[in-house]
Short mmCIF file of C-alpha atoms and ligand atoms in Angstrom, two decimals:
data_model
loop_
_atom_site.label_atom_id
_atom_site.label_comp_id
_atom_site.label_asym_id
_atom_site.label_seq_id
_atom_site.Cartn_x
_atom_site.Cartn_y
_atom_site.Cartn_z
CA UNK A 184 0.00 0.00 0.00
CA UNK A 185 1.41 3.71 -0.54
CA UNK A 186 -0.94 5.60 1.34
CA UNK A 187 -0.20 9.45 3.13
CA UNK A 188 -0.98 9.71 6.29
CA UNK A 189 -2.20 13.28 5.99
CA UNK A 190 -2.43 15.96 2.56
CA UNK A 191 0.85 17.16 4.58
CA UNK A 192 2.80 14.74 3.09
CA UNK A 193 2.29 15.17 -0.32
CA UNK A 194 4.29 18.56 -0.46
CA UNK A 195 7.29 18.52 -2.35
CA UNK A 196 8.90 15.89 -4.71
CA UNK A 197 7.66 18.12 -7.87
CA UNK A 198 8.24 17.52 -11.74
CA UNK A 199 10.63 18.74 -13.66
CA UNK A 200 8.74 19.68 -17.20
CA UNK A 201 10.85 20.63 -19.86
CA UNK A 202 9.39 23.30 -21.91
CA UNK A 203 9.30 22.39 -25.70
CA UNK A 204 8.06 25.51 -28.08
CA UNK A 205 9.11 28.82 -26.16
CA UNK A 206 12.40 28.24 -26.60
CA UNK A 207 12.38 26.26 -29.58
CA UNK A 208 15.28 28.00 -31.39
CA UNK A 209 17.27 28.34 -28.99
CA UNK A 210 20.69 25.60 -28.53
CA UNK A 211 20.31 26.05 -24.87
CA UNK A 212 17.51 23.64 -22.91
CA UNK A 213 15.21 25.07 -20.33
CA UNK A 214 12.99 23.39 -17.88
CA UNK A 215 9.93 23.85 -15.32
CA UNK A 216 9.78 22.90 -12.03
CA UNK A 217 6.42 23.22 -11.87
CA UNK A 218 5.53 23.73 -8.19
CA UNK A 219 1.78 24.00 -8.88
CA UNK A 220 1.43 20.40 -8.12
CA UNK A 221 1.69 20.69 -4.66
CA UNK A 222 -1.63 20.26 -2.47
CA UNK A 223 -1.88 23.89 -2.29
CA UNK A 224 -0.86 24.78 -6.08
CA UNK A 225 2.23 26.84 -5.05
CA UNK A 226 5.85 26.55 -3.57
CA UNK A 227 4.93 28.29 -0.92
CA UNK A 228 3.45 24.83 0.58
CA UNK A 229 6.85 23.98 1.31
CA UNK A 230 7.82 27.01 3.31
CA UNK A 231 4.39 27.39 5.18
CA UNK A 232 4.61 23.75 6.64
CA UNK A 233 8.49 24.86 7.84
CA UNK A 234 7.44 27.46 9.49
CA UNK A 235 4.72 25.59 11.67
CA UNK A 236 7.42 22.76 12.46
CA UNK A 237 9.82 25.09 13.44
CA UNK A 238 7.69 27.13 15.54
CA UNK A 239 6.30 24.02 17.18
CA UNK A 240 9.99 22.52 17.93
CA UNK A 241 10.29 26.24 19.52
CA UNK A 242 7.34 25.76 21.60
CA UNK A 243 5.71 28.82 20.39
CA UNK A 244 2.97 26.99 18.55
CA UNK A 245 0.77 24.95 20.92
CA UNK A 246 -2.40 23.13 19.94
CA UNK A 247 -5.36 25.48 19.07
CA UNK A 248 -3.36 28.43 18.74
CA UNK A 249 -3.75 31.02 16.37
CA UNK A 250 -1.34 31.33 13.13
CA UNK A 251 -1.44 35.26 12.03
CA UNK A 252 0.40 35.69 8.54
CA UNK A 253 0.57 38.95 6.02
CA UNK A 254 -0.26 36.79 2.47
CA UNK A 255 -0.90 36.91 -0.90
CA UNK A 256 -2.55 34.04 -1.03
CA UNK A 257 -0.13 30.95 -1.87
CA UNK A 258 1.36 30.65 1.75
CA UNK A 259 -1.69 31.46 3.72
CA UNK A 260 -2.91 28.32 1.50
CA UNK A 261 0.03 26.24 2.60
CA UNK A 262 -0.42 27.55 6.18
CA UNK A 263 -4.25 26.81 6.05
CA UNK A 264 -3.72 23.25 4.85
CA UNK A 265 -1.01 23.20 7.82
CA UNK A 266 -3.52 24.38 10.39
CA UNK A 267 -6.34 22.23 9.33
CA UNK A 268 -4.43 19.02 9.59
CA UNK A 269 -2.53 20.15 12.98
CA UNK A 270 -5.29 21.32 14.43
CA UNK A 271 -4.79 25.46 14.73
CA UNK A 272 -6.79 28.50 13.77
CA UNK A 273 -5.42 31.08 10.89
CA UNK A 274 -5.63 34.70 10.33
CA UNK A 275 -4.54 35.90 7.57
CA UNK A 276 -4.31 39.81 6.03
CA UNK A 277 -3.85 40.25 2.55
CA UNK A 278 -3.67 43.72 0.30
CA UNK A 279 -6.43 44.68 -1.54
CA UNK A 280 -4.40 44.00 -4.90
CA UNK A 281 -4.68 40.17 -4.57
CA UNK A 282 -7.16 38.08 -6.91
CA UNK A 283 -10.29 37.64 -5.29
CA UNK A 284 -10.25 34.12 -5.69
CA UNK A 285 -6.93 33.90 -3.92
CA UNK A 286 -8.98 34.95 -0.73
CA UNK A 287 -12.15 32.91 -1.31
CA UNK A 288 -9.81 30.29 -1.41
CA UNK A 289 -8.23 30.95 1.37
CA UNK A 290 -11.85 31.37 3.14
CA UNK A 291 -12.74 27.79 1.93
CA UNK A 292 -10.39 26.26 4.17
CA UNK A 293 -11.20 27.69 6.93
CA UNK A 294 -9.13 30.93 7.16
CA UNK A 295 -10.25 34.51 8.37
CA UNK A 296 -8.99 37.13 6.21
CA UNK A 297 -8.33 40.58 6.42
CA UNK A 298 -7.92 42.49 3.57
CA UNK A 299 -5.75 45.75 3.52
CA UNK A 300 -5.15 48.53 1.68
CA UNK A 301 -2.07 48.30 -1.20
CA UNK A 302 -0.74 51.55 -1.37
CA UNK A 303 0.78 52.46 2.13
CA UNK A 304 3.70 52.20 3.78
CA UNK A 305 5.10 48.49 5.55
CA UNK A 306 4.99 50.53 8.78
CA UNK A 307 1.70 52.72 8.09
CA UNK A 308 -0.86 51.13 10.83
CA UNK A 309 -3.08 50.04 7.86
CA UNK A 310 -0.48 47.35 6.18
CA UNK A 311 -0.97 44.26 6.28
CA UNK A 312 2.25 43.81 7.81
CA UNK A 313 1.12 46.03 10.61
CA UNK A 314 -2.31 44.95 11.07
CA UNK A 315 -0.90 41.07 11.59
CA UNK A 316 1.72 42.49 14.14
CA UNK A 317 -0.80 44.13 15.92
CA UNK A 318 -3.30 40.96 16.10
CA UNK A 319 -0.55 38.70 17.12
CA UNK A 320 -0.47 41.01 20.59
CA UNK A 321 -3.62 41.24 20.78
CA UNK A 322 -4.74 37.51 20.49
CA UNK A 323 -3.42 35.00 23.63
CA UNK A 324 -1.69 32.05 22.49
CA UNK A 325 -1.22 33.32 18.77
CA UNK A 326 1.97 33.66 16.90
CA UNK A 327 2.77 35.86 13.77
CA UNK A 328 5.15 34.31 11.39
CA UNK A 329 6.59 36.81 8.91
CA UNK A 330 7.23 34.96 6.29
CA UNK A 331 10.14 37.66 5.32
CA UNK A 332 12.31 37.44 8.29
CA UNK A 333 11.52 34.18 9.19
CA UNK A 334 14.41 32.18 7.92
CA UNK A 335 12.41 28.71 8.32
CA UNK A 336 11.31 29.95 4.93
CA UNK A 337 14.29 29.79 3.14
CA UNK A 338 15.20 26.86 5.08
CA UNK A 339 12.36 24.60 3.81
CA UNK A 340 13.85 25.43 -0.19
CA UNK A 341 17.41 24.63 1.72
CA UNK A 342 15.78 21.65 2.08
CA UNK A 343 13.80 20.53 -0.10
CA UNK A 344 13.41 22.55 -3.52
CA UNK A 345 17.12 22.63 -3.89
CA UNK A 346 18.18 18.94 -3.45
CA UNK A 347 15.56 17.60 -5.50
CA UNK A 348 16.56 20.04 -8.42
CA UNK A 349 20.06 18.83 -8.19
CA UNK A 350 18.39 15.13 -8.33
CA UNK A 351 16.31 16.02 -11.69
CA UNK A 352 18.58 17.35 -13.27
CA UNK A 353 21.50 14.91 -12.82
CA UNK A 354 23.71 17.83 -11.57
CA UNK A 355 23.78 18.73 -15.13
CA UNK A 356 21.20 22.48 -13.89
CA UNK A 357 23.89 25.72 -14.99
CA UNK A 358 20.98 28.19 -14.15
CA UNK A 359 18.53 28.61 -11.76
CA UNK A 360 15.62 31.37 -12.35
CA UNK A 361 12.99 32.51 -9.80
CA UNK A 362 10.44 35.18 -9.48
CA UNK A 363 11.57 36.82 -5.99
CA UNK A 364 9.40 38.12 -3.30
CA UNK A 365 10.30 37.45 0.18
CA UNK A 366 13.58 35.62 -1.10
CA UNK A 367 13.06 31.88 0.61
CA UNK A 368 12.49 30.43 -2.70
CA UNK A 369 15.68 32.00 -4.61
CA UNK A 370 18.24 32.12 -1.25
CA UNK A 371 17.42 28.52 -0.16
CA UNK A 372 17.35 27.05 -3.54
CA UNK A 373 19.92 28.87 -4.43
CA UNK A 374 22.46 28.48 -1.35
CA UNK A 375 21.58 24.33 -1.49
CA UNK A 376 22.93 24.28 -5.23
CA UNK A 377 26.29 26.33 -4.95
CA UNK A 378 27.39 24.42 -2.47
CA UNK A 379 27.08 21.50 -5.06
CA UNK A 380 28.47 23.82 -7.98
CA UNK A 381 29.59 27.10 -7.01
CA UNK A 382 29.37 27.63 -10.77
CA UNK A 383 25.60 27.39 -11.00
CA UNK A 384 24.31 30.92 -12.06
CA UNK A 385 21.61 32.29 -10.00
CA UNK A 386 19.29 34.70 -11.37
CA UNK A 387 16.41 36.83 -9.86
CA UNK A 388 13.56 38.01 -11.38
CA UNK A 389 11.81 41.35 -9.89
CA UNK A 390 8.45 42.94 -11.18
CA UNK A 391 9.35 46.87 -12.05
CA UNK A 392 7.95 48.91 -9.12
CA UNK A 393 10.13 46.69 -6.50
CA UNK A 394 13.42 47.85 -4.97
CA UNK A 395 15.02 44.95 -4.80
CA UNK A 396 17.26 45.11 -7.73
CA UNK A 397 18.35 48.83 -7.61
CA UNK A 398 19.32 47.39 -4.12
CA UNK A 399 20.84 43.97 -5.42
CA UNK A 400 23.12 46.27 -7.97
CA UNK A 401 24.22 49.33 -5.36
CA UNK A 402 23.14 48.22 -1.94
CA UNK A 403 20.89 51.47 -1.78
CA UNK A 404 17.38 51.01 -0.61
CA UNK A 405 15.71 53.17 -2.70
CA UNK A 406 11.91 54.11 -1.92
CA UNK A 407 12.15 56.14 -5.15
CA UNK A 408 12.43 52.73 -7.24
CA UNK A 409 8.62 51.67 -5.30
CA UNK A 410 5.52 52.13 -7.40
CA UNK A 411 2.45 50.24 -7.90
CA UNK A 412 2.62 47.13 -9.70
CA UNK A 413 0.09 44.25 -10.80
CA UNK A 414 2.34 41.49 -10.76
CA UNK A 415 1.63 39.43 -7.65
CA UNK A 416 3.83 37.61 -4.87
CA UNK A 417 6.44 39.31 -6.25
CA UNK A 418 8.79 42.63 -5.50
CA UNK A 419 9.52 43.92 -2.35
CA UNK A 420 9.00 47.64 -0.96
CA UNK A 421 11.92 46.49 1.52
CA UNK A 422 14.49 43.97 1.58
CA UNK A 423 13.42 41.02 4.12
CA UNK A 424 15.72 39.11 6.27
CA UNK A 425 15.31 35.89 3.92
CA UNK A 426 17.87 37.33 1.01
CA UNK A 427 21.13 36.68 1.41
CA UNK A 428 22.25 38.68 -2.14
CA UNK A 429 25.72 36.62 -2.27
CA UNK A 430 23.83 33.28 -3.49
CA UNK A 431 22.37 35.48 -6.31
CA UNK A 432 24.17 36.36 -9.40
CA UNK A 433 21.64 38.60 -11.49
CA UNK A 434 18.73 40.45 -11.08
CA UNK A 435 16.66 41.84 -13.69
CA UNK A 436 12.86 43.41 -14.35
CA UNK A 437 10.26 42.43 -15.89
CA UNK A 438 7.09 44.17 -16.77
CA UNK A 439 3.64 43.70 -15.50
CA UNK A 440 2.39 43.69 -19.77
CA UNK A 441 5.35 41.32 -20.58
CA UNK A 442 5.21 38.78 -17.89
CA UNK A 443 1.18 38.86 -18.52
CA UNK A 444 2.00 37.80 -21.66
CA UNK A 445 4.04 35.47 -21.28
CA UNK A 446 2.11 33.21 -18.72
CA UNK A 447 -0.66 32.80 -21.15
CA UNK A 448 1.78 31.75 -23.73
CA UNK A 449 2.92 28.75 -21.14
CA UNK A 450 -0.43 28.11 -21.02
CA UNK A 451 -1.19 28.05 -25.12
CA UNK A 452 2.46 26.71 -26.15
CA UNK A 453 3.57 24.54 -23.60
CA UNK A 454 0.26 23.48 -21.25
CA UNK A 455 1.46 24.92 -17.97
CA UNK A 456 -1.19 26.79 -16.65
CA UNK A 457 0.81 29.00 -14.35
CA UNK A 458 0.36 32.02 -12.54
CA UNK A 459 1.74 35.45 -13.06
CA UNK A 460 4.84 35.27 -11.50
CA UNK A 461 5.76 32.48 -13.83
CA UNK A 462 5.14 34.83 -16.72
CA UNK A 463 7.95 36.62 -14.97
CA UNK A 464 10.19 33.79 -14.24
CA UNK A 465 10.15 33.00 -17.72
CA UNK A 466 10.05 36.94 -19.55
CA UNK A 467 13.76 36.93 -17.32
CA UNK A 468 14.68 34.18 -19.34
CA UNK A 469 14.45 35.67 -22.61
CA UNK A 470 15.40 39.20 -21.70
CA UNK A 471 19.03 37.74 -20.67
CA UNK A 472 19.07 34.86 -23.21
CA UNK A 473 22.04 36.34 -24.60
CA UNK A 474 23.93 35.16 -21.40
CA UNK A 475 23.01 31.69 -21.51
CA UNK A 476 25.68 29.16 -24.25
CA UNK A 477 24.67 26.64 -26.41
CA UNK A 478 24.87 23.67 -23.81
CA UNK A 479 23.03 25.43 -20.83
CA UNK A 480 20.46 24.04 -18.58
CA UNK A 481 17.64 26.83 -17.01
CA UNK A 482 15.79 25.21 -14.63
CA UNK A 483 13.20 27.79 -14.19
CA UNK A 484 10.54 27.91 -11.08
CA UNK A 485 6.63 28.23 -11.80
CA UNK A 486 5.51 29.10 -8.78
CA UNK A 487 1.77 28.74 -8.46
CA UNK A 488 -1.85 27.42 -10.43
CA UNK A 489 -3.14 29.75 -13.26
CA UNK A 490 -6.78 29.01 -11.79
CA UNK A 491 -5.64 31.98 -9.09
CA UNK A 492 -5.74 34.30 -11.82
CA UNK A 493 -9.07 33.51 -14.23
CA UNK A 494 -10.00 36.69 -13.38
CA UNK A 495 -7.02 38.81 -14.52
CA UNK A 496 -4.50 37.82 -16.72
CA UNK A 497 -6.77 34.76 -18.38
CA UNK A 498 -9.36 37.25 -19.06
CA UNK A 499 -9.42 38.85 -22.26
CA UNK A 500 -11.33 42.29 -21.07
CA UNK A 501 -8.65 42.93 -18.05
CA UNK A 502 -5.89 42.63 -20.47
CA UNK A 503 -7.53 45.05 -22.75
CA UNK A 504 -8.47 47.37 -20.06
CA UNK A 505 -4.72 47.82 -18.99
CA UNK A 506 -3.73 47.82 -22.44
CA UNK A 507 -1.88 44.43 -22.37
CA UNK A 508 -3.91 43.34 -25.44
CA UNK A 509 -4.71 44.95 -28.07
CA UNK A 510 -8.41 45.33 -28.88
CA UNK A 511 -10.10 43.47 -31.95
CA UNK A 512 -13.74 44.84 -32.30
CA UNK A 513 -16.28 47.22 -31.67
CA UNK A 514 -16.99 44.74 -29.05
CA UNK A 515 -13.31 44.56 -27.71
CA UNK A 516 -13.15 48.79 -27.93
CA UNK A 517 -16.17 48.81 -26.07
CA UNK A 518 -15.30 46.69 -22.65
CA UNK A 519 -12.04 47.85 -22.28
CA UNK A 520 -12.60 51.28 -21.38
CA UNK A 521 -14.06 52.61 -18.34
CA UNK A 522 -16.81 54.42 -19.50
CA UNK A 523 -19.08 52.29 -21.50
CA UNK A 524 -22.54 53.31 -21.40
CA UNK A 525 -23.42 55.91 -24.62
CA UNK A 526 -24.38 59.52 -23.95
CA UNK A 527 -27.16 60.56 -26.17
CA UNK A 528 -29.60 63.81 -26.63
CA UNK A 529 -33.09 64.33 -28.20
CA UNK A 530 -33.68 66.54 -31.24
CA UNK A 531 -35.80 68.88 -29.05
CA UNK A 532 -33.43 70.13 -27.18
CA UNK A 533 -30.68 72.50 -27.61
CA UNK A 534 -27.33 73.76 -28.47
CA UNK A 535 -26.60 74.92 -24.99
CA UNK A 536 -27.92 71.25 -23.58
CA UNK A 537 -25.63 69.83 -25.77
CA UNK A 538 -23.00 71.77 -24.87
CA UNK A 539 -23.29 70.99 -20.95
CA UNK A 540 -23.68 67.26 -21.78
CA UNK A 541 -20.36 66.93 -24.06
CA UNK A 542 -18.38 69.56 -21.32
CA UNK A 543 -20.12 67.19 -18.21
CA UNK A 544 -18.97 63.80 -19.78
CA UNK A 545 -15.74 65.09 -20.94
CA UNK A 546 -17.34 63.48 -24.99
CA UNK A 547 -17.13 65.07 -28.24
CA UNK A 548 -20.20 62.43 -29.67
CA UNK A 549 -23.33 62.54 -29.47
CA UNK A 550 -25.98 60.29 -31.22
CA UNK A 551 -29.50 62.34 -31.53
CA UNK A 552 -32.22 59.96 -30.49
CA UNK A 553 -35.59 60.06 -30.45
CA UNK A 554 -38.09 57.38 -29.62
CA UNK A 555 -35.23 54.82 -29.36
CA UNK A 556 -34.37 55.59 -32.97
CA UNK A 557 -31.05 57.39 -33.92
CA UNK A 558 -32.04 60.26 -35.76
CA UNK A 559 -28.38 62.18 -36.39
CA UNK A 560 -25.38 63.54 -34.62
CA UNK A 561 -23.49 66.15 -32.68
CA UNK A 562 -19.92 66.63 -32.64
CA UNK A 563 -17.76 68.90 -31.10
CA UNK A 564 -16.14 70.29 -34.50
CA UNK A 565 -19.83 70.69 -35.76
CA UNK A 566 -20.80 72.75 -33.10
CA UNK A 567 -17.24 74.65 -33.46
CA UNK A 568 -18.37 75.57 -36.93
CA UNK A 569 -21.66 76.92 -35.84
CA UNK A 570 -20.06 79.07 -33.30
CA UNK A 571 -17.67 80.16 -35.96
CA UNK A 572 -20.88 81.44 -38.00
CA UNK A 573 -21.02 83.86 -34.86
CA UNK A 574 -24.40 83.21 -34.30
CA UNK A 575 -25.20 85.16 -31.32
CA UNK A 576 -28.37 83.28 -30.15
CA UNK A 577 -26.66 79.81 -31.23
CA UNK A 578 -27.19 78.18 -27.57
CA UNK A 579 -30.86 78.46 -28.33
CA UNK A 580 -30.93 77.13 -31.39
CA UNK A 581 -32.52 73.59 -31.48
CA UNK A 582 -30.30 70.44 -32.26
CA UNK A 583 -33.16 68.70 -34.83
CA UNK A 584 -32.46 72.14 -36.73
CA UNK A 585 -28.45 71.93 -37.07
CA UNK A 586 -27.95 68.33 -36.24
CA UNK A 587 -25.71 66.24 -38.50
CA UNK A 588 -25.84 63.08 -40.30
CA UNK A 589 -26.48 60.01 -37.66
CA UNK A 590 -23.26 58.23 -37.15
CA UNK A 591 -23.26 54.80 -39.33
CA UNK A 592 -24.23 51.94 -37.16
CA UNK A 593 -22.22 48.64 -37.80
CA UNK A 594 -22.00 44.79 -36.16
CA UNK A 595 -21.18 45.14 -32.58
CA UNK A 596 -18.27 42.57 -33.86
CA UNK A 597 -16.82 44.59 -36.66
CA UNK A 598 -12.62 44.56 -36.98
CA UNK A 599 -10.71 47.54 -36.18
CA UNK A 600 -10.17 47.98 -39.97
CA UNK A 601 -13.73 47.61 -40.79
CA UNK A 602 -14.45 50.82 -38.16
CA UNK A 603 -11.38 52.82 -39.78
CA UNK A 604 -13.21 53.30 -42.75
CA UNK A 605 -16.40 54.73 -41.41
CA UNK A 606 -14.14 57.24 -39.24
CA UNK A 607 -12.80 60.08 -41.20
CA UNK A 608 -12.89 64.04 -40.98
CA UNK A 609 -16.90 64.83 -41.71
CA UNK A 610 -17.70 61.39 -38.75
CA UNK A 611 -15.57 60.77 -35.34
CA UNK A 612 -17.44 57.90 -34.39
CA UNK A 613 -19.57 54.80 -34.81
CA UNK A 614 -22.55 53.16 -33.11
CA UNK A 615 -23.60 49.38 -32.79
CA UNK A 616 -25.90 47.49 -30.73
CA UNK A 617 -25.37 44.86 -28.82
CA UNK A 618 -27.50 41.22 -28.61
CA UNK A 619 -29.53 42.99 -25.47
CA UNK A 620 -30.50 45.77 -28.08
CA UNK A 621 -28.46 48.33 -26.55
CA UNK A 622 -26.66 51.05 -28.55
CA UNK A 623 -22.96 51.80 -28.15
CA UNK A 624 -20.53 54.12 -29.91
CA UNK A 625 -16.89 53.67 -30.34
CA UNK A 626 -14.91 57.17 -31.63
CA UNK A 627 -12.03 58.43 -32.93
CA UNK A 628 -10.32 58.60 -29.43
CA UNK A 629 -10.99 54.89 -29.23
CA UNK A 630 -9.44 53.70 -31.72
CA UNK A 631 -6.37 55.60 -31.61
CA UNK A 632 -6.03 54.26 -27.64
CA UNK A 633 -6.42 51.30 -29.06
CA UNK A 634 -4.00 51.01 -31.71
CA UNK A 635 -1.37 52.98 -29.09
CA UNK A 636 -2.05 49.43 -26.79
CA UNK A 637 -1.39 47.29 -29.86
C1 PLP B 38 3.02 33.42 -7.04
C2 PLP B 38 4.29 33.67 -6.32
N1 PLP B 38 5.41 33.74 -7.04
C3 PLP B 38 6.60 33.97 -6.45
C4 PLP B 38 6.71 34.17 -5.08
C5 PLP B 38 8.06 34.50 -4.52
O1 PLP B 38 8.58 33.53 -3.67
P1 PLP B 38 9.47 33.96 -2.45
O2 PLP B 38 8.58 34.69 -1.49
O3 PLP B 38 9.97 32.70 -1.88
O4 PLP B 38 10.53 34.87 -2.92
C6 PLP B 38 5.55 34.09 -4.30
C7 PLP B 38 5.61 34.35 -2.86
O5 PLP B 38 4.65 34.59 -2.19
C8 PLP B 38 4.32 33.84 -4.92
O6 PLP B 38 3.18 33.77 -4.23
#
């Protein structure tokens, strides 16, 4: 019989996938250790389950205590499966940035989270470093584990992640490549294979918006390198106690659009469907392929499940709405900006209502409806010309009396190209309606975001 005794024990021991079309030109081989298969669909399994041994062996973990963690997600997962099985309560806060199936998750087994706001400071009193601080003094027999500083983290890759890439590979691994965030993954992984080859090139990939590789290349914490980013688990707004820079040999950025992209071509080229960090991981790999030599072996970590992230970078619309895809049709043009509904006017009334409506909506359309039938159209350069004809009473004048032509109405799932032809100096826009009946317009302005994304 080979039977676990508990879901506990089926962390770790992860395959080794090697990646077949990315790279497909390329003399160098590159593979996946694709960490998604543990029981919680991340590596941070590994690290969580550490850091409740350790903490036990310490005696500051007792049965029905409390775990508090600051989480994204994967190691409050790792910690919850911990907790269940051992027999403790979790609470976790997370920033309001994470996927909201990363905390319903969470919720599902059993965890209580708290959900923070992004932008503010580690040490603002609204962090979620800060509010798990101050709930692990406020509830008895509770511990807060800081996955950052707490250096069972690294320890667990020290222990596990590393040896059994040396295994897979035969020894034969000359780079290793990992996404960073608190640094346990990279510095334990890392640390465990130098000391088998010193040689073994160690390179960190950071999301732009972190500090951690202005401070990997000058040693300078720099709060000016810190801005908002998408990518998540990743990047650090401070350098936790887990790195320990000598084990890692480069560190480079990677954009939020490009590593987007790139975990939905893992997904579509190779079948690994990862999450976002991956798309970093492996966006690393071909912004410094002209490092690696013919004979080289990347072993590259994918560090968690794309199912975490239906809702963002597998969906179509957010893509478009951040202008990581380009936009295909009306359709497309339509639910990727923010302001979708149409702003229309009847032919009774005037100029001057007109007027308000295009300065109030910030719009330089606007269809002329009556009875749900579209009868012409406004636009700003139209209305420019009347005021030109220095009509004094203009405002007055009624719109069914100096209206224009209506606005051609197309398929809601016209190209692009098809719309370009309809838009030209005498008409800025175009109108469709949708299966529900519903009219929309897409203008000028549109399409030229649009094309900028592409
Ligand atoms: C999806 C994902 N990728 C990468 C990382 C980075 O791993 P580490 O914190 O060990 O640096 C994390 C950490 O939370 C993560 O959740």
């Amino acid at each position: 019989m080979d039977i676990k005794n508990n879901i506990l024990e089926t962390i770790g021991n992860t395959p080794m996938v090697r990646i077949n079309r990315l790279f497909k030109n390329e003399s160098f081989k590159v593979l996946a250790k694709v960490e998604y298969f543990n029981p919680g669909n991340s590596a941070k399994d590994r690290m969580a389950v550490k850091m409740v041994e350790v903490a036990e062996q310490e005696g500051k973990l007792i049965l029905g205590g409390t775990i508090i963690e600051g989480t994204s997600g994967n190691t409050g997962m790792g910690l919850a499966l911990a907790a269940v099985v051992k027999g403790y309560k979790c609470i976790f806060t997370t920033t309001d940035k994470q996927s909201k199936e990363k905390i319903d998750i969470l919720k599902a087994v059993g965890a209580e989270v708290i959900v923070c706001p992004t932008n503010v400071e580690p040490d603002d009193p609204r962090s979620y470093y800060s509010v798990a601080r101050r709930l692990a003094k406020e509830i008895p027999n509770s511990i807060y584990f800081n996955q950052y500083d707490n250096l069972a983290n690294r320890l667990a890759h020290y222990e596990t992640t590393g040896p059994e890439i040396w295994q897979q590979t035969g020894g034969k691994i000359t780079h290793l490549v990992v996404a960073t965030g608190t640094g346990g993954t990279i510095t334990g992984t890392a640390k465990f294979l130098k000391e088998k080859n010193p040689d073994i090139q160690v390179w960190a990939m950071d999301p732009y918006g972190s500090l951690l590789t202005k401070y990997f290349r000058t040693g300078e914490v720099d709060m000016n390198e810190v801005h908002p980013y998408i990518t998540e688990g990743i990047g650090e707004d401070f350098v936790p106690q887990n790195y320990e820079m000598q084990y890692v040999d480069e560190f480079e950025q990677v954009s939020d659009k490009d590593a987007a992209l790139m975990a939905r071509r893992l997904a579509k080229e190779e079948g690994l469907f990862c999450g976002y960090s991956a798309g970093t991981a492996f966006q690393g790999v071909v912004q410094l392929k002209h490092k690696l030599k013919p004979d080289d072996l990347v072993v590259v970590i994918l560090h968690d499940h794309g199912s975490r992230y239906v809702g963002k970078i597998y969906n179509d619309q957010w893509m478009m709405e951040r202008g990581f895809l380009a936009a295909k049709t009306f359709r497309d043009l339509v639910n990727s900006r923010d302001k979708k509904k149409v702003i229309t006017i009847s032919s009774d009334k005037s100029v001057g209502d007109a007027l308000e409506l295009m300065k109030k909506y910030n719009i330089e359309n606007l269809p002329v409806i009556d009875n749900n039938e579209v009868k012409g159209s406004l636009s700003e350069s139209g209305l420019f010309n009347l005021i030109l004809k220095k009509d004094a009473d203009f405002k007055d004048q009624l719109i069914n009396e100096i209206m224009q032509k209506p606005n051609p109405i197309l398929s809601i799932d016209s190209t692009i190209e098809m719309i370009t032809k309809h838009i030209n100096k005498e008409n800025g826009a175009v109108l469709a309606y949708d299966e529900a009946g519903e009219l929309h317009i897409v203008t000028k302005y549109d399409i030229l975001q649009a094309l900028s994304n592409g």
